[in-house]
mmCIF file of C-alpha atoms in Angstrom:
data_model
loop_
_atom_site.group_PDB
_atom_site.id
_atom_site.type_symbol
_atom_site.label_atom_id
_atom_site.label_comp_id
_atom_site.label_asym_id
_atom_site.label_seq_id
_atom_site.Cartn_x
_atom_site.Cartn_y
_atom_site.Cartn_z
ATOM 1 C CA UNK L 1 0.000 0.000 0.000
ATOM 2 C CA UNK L 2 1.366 3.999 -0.901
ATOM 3 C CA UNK L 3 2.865 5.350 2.566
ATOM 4 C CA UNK L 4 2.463 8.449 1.542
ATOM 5 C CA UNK L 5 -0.598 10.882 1.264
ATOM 6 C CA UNK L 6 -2.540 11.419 -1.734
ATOM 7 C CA UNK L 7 -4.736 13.935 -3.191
ATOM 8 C CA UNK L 8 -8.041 12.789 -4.741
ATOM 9 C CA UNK L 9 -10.696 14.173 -6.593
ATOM 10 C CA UNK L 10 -13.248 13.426 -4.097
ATOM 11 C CA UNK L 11 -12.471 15.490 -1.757
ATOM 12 C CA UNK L 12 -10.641 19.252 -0.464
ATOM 13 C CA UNK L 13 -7.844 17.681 1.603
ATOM 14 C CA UNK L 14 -5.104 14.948 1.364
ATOM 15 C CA UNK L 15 -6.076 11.954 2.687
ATOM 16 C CA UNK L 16 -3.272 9.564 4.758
ATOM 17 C CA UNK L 17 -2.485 6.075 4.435
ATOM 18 C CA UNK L 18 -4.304 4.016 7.354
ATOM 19 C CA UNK L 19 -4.957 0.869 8.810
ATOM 20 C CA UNK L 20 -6.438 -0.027 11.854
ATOM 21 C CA UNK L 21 -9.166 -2.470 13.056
ATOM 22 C CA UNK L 22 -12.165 -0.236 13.139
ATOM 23 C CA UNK L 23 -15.097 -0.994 10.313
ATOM 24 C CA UNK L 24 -15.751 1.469 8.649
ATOM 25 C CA UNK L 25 -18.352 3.284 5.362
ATOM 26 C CA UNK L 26 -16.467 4.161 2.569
ATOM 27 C CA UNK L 27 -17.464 7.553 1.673
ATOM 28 C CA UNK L 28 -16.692 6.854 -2.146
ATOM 29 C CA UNK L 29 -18.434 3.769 -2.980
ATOM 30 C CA UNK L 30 -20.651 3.785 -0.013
ATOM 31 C CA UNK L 31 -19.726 -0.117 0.914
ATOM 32 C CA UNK L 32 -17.964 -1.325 4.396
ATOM 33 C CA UNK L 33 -14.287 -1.641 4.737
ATOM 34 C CA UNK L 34 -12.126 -2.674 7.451
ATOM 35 C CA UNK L 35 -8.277 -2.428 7.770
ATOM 36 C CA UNK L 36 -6.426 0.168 4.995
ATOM 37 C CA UNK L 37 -7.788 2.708 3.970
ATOM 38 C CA UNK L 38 -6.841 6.278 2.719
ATOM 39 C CA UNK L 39 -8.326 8.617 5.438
ATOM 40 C CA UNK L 40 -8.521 12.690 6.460
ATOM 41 C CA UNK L 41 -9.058 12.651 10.310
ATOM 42 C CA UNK L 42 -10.071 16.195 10.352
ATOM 43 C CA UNK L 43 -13.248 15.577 8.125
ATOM 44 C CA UNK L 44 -13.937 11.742 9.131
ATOM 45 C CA UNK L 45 -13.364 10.924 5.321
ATOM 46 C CA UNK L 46 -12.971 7.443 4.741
ATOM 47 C CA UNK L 47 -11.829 5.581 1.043
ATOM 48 C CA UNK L 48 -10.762 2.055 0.230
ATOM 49 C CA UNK L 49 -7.588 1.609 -1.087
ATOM 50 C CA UNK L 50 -9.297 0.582 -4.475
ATOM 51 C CA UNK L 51 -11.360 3.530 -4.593
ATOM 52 C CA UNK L 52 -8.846 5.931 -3.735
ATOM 53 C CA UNK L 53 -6.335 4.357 -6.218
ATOM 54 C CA UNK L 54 -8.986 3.189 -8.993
ATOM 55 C CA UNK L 55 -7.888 4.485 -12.351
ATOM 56 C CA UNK L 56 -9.676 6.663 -14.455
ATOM 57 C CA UNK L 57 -10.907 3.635 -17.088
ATOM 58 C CA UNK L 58 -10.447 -0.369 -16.579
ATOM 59 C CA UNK L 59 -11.533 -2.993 -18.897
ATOM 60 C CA UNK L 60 -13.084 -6.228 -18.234
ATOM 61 C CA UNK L 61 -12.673 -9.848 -20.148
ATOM 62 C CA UNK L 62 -16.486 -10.381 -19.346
ATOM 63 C CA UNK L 63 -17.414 -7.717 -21.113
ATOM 64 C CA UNK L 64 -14.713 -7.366 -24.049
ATOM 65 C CA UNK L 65 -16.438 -4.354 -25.973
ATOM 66 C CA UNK L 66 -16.682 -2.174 -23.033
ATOM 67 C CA UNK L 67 -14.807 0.449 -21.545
ATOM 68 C CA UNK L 68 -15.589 1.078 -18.293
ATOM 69 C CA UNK L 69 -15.391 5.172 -16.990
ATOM 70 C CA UNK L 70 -14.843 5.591 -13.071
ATOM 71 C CA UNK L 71 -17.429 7.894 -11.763
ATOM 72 C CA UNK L 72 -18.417 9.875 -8.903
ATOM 73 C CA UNK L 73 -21.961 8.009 -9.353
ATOM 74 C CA UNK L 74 -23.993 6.555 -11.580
ATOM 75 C CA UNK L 75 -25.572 8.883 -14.148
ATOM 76 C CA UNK L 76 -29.060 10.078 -13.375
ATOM 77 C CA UNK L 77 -32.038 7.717 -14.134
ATOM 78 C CA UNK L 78 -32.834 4.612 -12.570
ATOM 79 C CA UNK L 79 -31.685 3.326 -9.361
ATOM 80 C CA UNK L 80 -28.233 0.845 -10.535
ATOM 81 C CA UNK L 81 -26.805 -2.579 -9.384
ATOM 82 C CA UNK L 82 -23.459 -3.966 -9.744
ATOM 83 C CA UNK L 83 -23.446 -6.355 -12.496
ATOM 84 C CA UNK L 84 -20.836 -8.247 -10.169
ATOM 85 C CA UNK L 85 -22.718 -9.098 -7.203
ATOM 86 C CA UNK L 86 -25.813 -7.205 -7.590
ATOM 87 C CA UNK L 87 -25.626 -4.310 -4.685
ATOM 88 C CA UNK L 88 -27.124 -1.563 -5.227
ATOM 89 C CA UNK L 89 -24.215 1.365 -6.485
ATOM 90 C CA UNK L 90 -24.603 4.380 -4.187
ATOM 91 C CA UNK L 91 -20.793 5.732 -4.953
ATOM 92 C CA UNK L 92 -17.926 5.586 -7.073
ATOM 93 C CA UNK L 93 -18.787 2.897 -9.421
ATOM 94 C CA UNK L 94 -16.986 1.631 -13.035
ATOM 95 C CA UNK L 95 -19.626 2.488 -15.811
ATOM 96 C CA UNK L 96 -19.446 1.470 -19.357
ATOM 97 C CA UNK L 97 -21.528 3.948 -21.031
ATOM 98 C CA UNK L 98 -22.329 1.918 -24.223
ATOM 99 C CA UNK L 99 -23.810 -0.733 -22.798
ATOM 100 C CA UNK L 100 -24.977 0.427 -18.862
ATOM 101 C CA UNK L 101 -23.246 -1.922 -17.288
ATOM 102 C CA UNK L 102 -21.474 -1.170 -13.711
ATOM 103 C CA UNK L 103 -19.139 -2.662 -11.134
ATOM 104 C CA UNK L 104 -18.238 -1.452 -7.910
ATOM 105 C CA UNK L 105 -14.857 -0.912 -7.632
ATOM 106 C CA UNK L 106 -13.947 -3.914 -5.735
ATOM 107 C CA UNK L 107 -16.253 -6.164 -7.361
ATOM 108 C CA UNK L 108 -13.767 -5.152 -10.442
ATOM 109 C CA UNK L 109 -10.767 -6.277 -9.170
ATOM 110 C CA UNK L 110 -11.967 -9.962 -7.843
ATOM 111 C CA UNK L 111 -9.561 -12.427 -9.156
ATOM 112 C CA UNK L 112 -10.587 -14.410 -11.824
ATOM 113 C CA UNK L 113 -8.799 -17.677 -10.905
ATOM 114 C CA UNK L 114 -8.622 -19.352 -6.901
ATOM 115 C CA UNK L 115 -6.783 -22.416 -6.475
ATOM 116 C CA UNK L 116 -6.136 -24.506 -3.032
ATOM 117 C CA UNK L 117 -7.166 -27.858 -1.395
ATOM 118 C CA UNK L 118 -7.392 -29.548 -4.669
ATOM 119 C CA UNK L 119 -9.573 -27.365 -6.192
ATOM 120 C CA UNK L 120 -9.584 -24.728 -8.952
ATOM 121 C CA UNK L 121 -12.152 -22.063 -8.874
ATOM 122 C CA UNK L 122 -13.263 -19.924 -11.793
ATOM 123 C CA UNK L 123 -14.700 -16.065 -11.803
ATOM 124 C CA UNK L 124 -17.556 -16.829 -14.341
ATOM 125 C CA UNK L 125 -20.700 -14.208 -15.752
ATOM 126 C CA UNK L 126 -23.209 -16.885 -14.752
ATOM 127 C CA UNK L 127 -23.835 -20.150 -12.560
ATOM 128 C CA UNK L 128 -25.141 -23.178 -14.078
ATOM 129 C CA UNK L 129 -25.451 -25.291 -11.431
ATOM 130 C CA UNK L 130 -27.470 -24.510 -7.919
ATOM 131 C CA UNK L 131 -24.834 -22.212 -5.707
ATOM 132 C CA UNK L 132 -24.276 -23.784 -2.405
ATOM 133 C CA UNK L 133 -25.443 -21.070 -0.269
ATOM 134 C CA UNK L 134 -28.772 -20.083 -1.745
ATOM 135 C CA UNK L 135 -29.705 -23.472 -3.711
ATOM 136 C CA UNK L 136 -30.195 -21.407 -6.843
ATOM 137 C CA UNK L 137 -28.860 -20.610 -10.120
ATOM 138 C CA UNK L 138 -29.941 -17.256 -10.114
ATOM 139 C CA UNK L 139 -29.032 -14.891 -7.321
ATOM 140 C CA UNK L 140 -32.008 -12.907 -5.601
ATOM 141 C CA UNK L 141 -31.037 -9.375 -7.116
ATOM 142 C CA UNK L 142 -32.467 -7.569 -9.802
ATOM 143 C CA UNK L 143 -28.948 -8.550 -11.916
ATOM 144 C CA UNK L 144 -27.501 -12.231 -12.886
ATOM 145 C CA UNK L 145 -24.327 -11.743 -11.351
ATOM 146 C CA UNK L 146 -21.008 -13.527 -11.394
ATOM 147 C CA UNK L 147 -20.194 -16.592 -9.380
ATOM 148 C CA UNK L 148 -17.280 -19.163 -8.721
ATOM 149 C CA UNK L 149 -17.263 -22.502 -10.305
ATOM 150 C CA UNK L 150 -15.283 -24.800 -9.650
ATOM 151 C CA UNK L 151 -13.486 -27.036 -12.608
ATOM 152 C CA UNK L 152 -14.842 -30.583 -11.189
ATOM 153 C CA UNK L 153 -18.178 -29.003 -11.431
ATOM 154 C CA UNK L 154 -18.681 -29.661 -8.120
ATOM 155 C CA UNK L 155 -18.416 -26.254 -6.168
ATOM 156 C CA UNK L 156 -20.212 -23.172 -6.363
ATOM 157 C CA UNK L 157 -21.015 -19.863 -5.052
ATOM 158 C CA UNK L 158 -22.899 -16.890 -6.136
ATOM 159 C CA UNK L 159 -20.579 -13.656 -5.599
ATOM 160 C CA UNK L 160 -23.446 -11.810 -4.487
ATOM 161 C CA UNK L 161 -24.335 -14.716 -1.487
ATOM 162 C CA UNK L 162 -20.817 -14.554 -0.494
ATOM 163 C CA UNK L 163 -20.669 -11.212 0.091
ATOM 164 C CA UNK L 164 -24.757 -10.921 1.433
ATOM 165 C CA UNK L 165 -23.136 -13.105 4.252
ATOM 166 C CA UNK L 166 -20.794 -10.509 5.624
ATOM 167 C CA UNK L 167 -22.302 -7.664 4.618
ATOM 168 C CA UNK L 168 -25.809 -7.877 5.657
ATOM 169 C CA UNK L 169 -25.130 -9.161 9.727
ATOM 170 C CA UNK L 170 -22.060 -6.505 9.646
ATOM 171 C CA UNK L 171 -24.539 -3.708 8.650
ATOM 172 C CA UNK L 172 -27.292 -4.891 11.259
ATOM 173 C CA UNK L 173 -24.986 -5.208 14.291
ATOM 174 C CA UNK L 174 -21.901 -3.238 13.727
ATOM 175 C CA UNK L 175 -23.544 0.171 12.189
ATOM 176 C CA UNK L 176 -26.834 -1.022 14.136
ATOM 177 C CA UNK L 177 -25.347 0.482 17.313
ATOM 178 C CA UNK L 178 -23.419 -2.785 18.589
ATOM 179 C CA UNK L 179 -20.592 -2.100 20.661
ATOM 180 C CA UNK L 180 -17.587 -4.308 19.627
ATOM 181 C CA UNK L 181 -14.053 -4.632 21.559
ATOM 182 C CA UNK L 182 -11.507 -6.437 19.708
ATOM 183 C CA UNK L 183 -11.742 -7.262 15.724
ATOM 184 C CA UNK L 184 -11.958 -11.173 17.030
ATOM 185 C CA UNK L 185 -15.216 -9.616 17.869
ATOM 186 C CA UNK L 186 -16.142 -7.697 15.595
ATOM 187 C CA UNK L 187 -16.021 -10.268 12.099
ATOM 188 C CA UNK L 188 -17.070 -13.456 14.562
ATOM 189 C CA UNK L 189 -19.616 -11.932 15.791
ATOM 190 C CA UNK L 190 -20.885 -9.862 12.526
ATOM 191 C CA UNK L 191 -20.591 -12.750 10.005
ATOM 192 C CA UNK L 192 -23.581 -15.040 10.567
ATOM 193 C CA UNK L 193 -23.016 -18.980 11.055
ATOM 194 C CA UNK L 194 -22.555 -20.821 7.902
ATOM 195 C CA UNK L 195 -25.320 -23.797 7.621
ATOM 196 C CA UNK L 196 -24.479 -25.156 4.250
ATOM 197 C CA UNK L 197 -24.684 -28.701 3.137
ATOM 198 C CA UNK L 198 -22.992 -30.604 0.472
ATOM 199 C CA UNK L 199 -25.454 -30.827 -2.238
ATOM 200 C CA UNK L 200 -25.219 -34.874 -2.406
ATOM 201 C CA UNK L 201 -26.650 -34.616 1.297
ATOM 202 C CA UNK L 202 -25.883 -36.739 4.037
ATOM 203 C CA UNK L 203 -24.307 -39.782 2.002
ATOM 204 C CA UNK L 204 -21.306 -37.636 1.017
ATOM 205 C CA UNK L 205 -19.367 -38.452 3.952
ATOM 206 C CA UNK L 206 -17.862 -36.689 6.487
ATOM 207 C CA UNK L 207 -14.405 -36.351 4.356
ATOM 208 C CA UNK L 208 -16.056 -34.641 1.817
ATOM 209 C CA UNK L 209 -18.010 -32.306 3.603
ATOM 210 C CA UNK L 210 -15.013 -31.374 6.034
ATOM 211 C CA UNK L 211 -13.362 -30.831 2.259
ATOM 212 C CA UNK L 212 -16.535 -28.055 0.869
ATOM 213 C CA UNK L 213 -15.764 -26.111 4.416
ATOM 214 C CA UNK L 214 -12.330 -25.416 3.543
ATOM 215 C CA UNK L 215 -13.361 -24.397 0.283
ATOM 216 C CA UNK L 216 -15.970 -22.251 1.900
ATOM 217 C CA UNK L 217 -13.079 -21.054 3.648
ATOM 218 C CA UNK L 218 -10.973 -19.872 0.345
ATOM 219 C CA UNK L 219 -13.433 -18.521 -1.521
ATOM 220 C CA UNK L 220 -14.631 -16.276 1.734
ATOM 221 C CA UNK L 221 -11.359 -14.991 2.425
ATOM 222 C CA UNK L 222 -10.804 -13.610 -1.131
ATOM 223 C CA UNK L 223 -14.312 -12.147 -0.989
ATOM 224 C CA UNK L 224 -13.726 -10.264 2.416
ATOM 225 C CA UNK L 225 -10.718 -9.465 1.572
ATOM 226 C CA UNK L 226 -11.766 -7.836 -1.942
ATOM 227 C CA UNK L 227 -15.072 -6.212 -0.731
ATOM 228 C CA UNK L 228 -13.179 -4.405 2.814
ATOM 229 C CA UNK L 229 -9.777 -4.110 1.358
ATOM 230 C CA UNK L 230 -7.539 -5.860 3.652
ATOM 231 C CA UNK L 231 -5.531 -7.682 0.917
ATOM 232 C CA UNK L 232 -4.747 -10.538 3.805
ATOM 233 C CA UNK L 233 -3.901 -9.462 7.157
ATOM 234 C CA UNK L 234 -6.411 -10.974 9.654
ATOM 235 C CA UNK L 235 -8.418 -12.444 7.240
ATOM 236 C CA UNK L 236 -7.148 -15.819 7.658
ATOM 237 C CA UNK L 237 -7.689 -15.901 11.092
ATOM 238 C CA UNK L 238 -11.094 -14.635 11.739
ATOM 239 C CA UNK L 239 -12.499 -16.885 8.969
ATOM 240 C CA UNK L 240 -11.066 -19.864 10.147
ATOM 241 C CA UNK L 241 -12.939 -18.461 13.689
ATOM 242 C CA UNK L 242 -15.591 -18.017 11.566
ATOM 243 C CA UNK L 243 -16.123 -21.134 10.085
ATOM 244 C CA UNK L 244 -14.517 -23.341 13.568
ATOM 245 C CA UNK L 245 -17.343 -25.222 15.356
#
């Protein structure tokens, strides 16, 4: 991460290089973060390191005729989604004016391959098989969204469920009023319990269940770690608390 301060558009005063353990809104995209960040104490101004160092245009191999503008916000008309995971855009957002689509900043930087226990994961535009968490194909937002798949065909995960499991139970109890003492705390406690189930049920074994949690486990970190900007720090950690038990 820069060490040094940076001006941005966004706002009148340079903003400092900061990481600590506090949650926070950014004030550019208008998602949570946690850990860096690029930060003016004096005006309580808050960006994610991708916002704050997004450049000005980005392409994406899902959509190879577009050329995607970063914005303020979305230009005036209907409310937007991201085309990534299918949040609403209230902030700085990628927009390809062409064709309408957007992606939040962080949601444009997910990686496109994850490999580990075995298993290879791939960033694709669309899920053809039911995603673990919501036992769908189609996510419940008003866009398709991307999800993981994994090459055996046997994992996968709707980006937008992924991050709907952090993001709504951080929302409710963190910037619901809930006092929280240590980070330990504050992602345990925020991210609600997984109850997931292989999709061969029961007669998939213990072995092969114990297998999908650690799974679970990689494509969570990457998530978090994408959507709040803490590249890895205590990620590992307070997902393997999160997922223990």
């Amino acid at each position: 991460m820069i060490c040094t301060d940076i001006k941005h558009f966004s706002h009148e005063h340079n903003l400092k290089p900061e990481c600590n353990k506090t949650p926070f809104t950014c004030d550019g995209c208008k998602e949570i973060g946690w850990g860096p960040r690029f930060r003016c104490q004096d005006c309580n101004y808050d960006l994610h390191k991708d916002c704050a160092l997004a450049p000005s245009s980005t392409f994406h191999p899902f959509y190879k005729k577009c050329s995607f503008e970063f914005l303020k916000s979305v230009p005036d008309g209907p409310e937007r989604c991201c085309d990534a995971c299918g949040r609403d855009v209230h902030g700085f957002v990628y927009h390809c004016h062409n064709y309408g689509y957007d992606l939040h900043p962080s949601c444009a930087n997910l990686p496109h391959v994850l490999e580990g226990e075995g298993v290879e994961l791939h960033l694709r535009e669309s899920l053809l098989s039911k995603c673990y968490k919501c036992k769908s194909k189609g996510p419940k937002t008003r866009v398709r969204g991307w999800s993981y798949r994994s090459t055996c065909k046997e994992y996968h995960f709707h980006v937008s469920c992924m991050k709907d499991m952090v993001v709504g139970k951080w929302e409710q109890e963190y910037f619901g009023g809930t006092e929280l003492n240590s980070v330990g705390m504050e992602i345990t406690q925020l991210v609600p319990s997984l109850q997931l189930t292989s999709q061969s049920g029961a007669s998939s074994g213990k072995g092969k269940i114990s297998k999908y949690w650690r799974i679970v486990k990689m494509v969570l970190k990457v998530i978090i770690s994408s959507m709040i900007g803490d590249p890895i720090g205590g990620i590992t950690c307070l997902i393997g608390s999160l997922l223990s038990g």
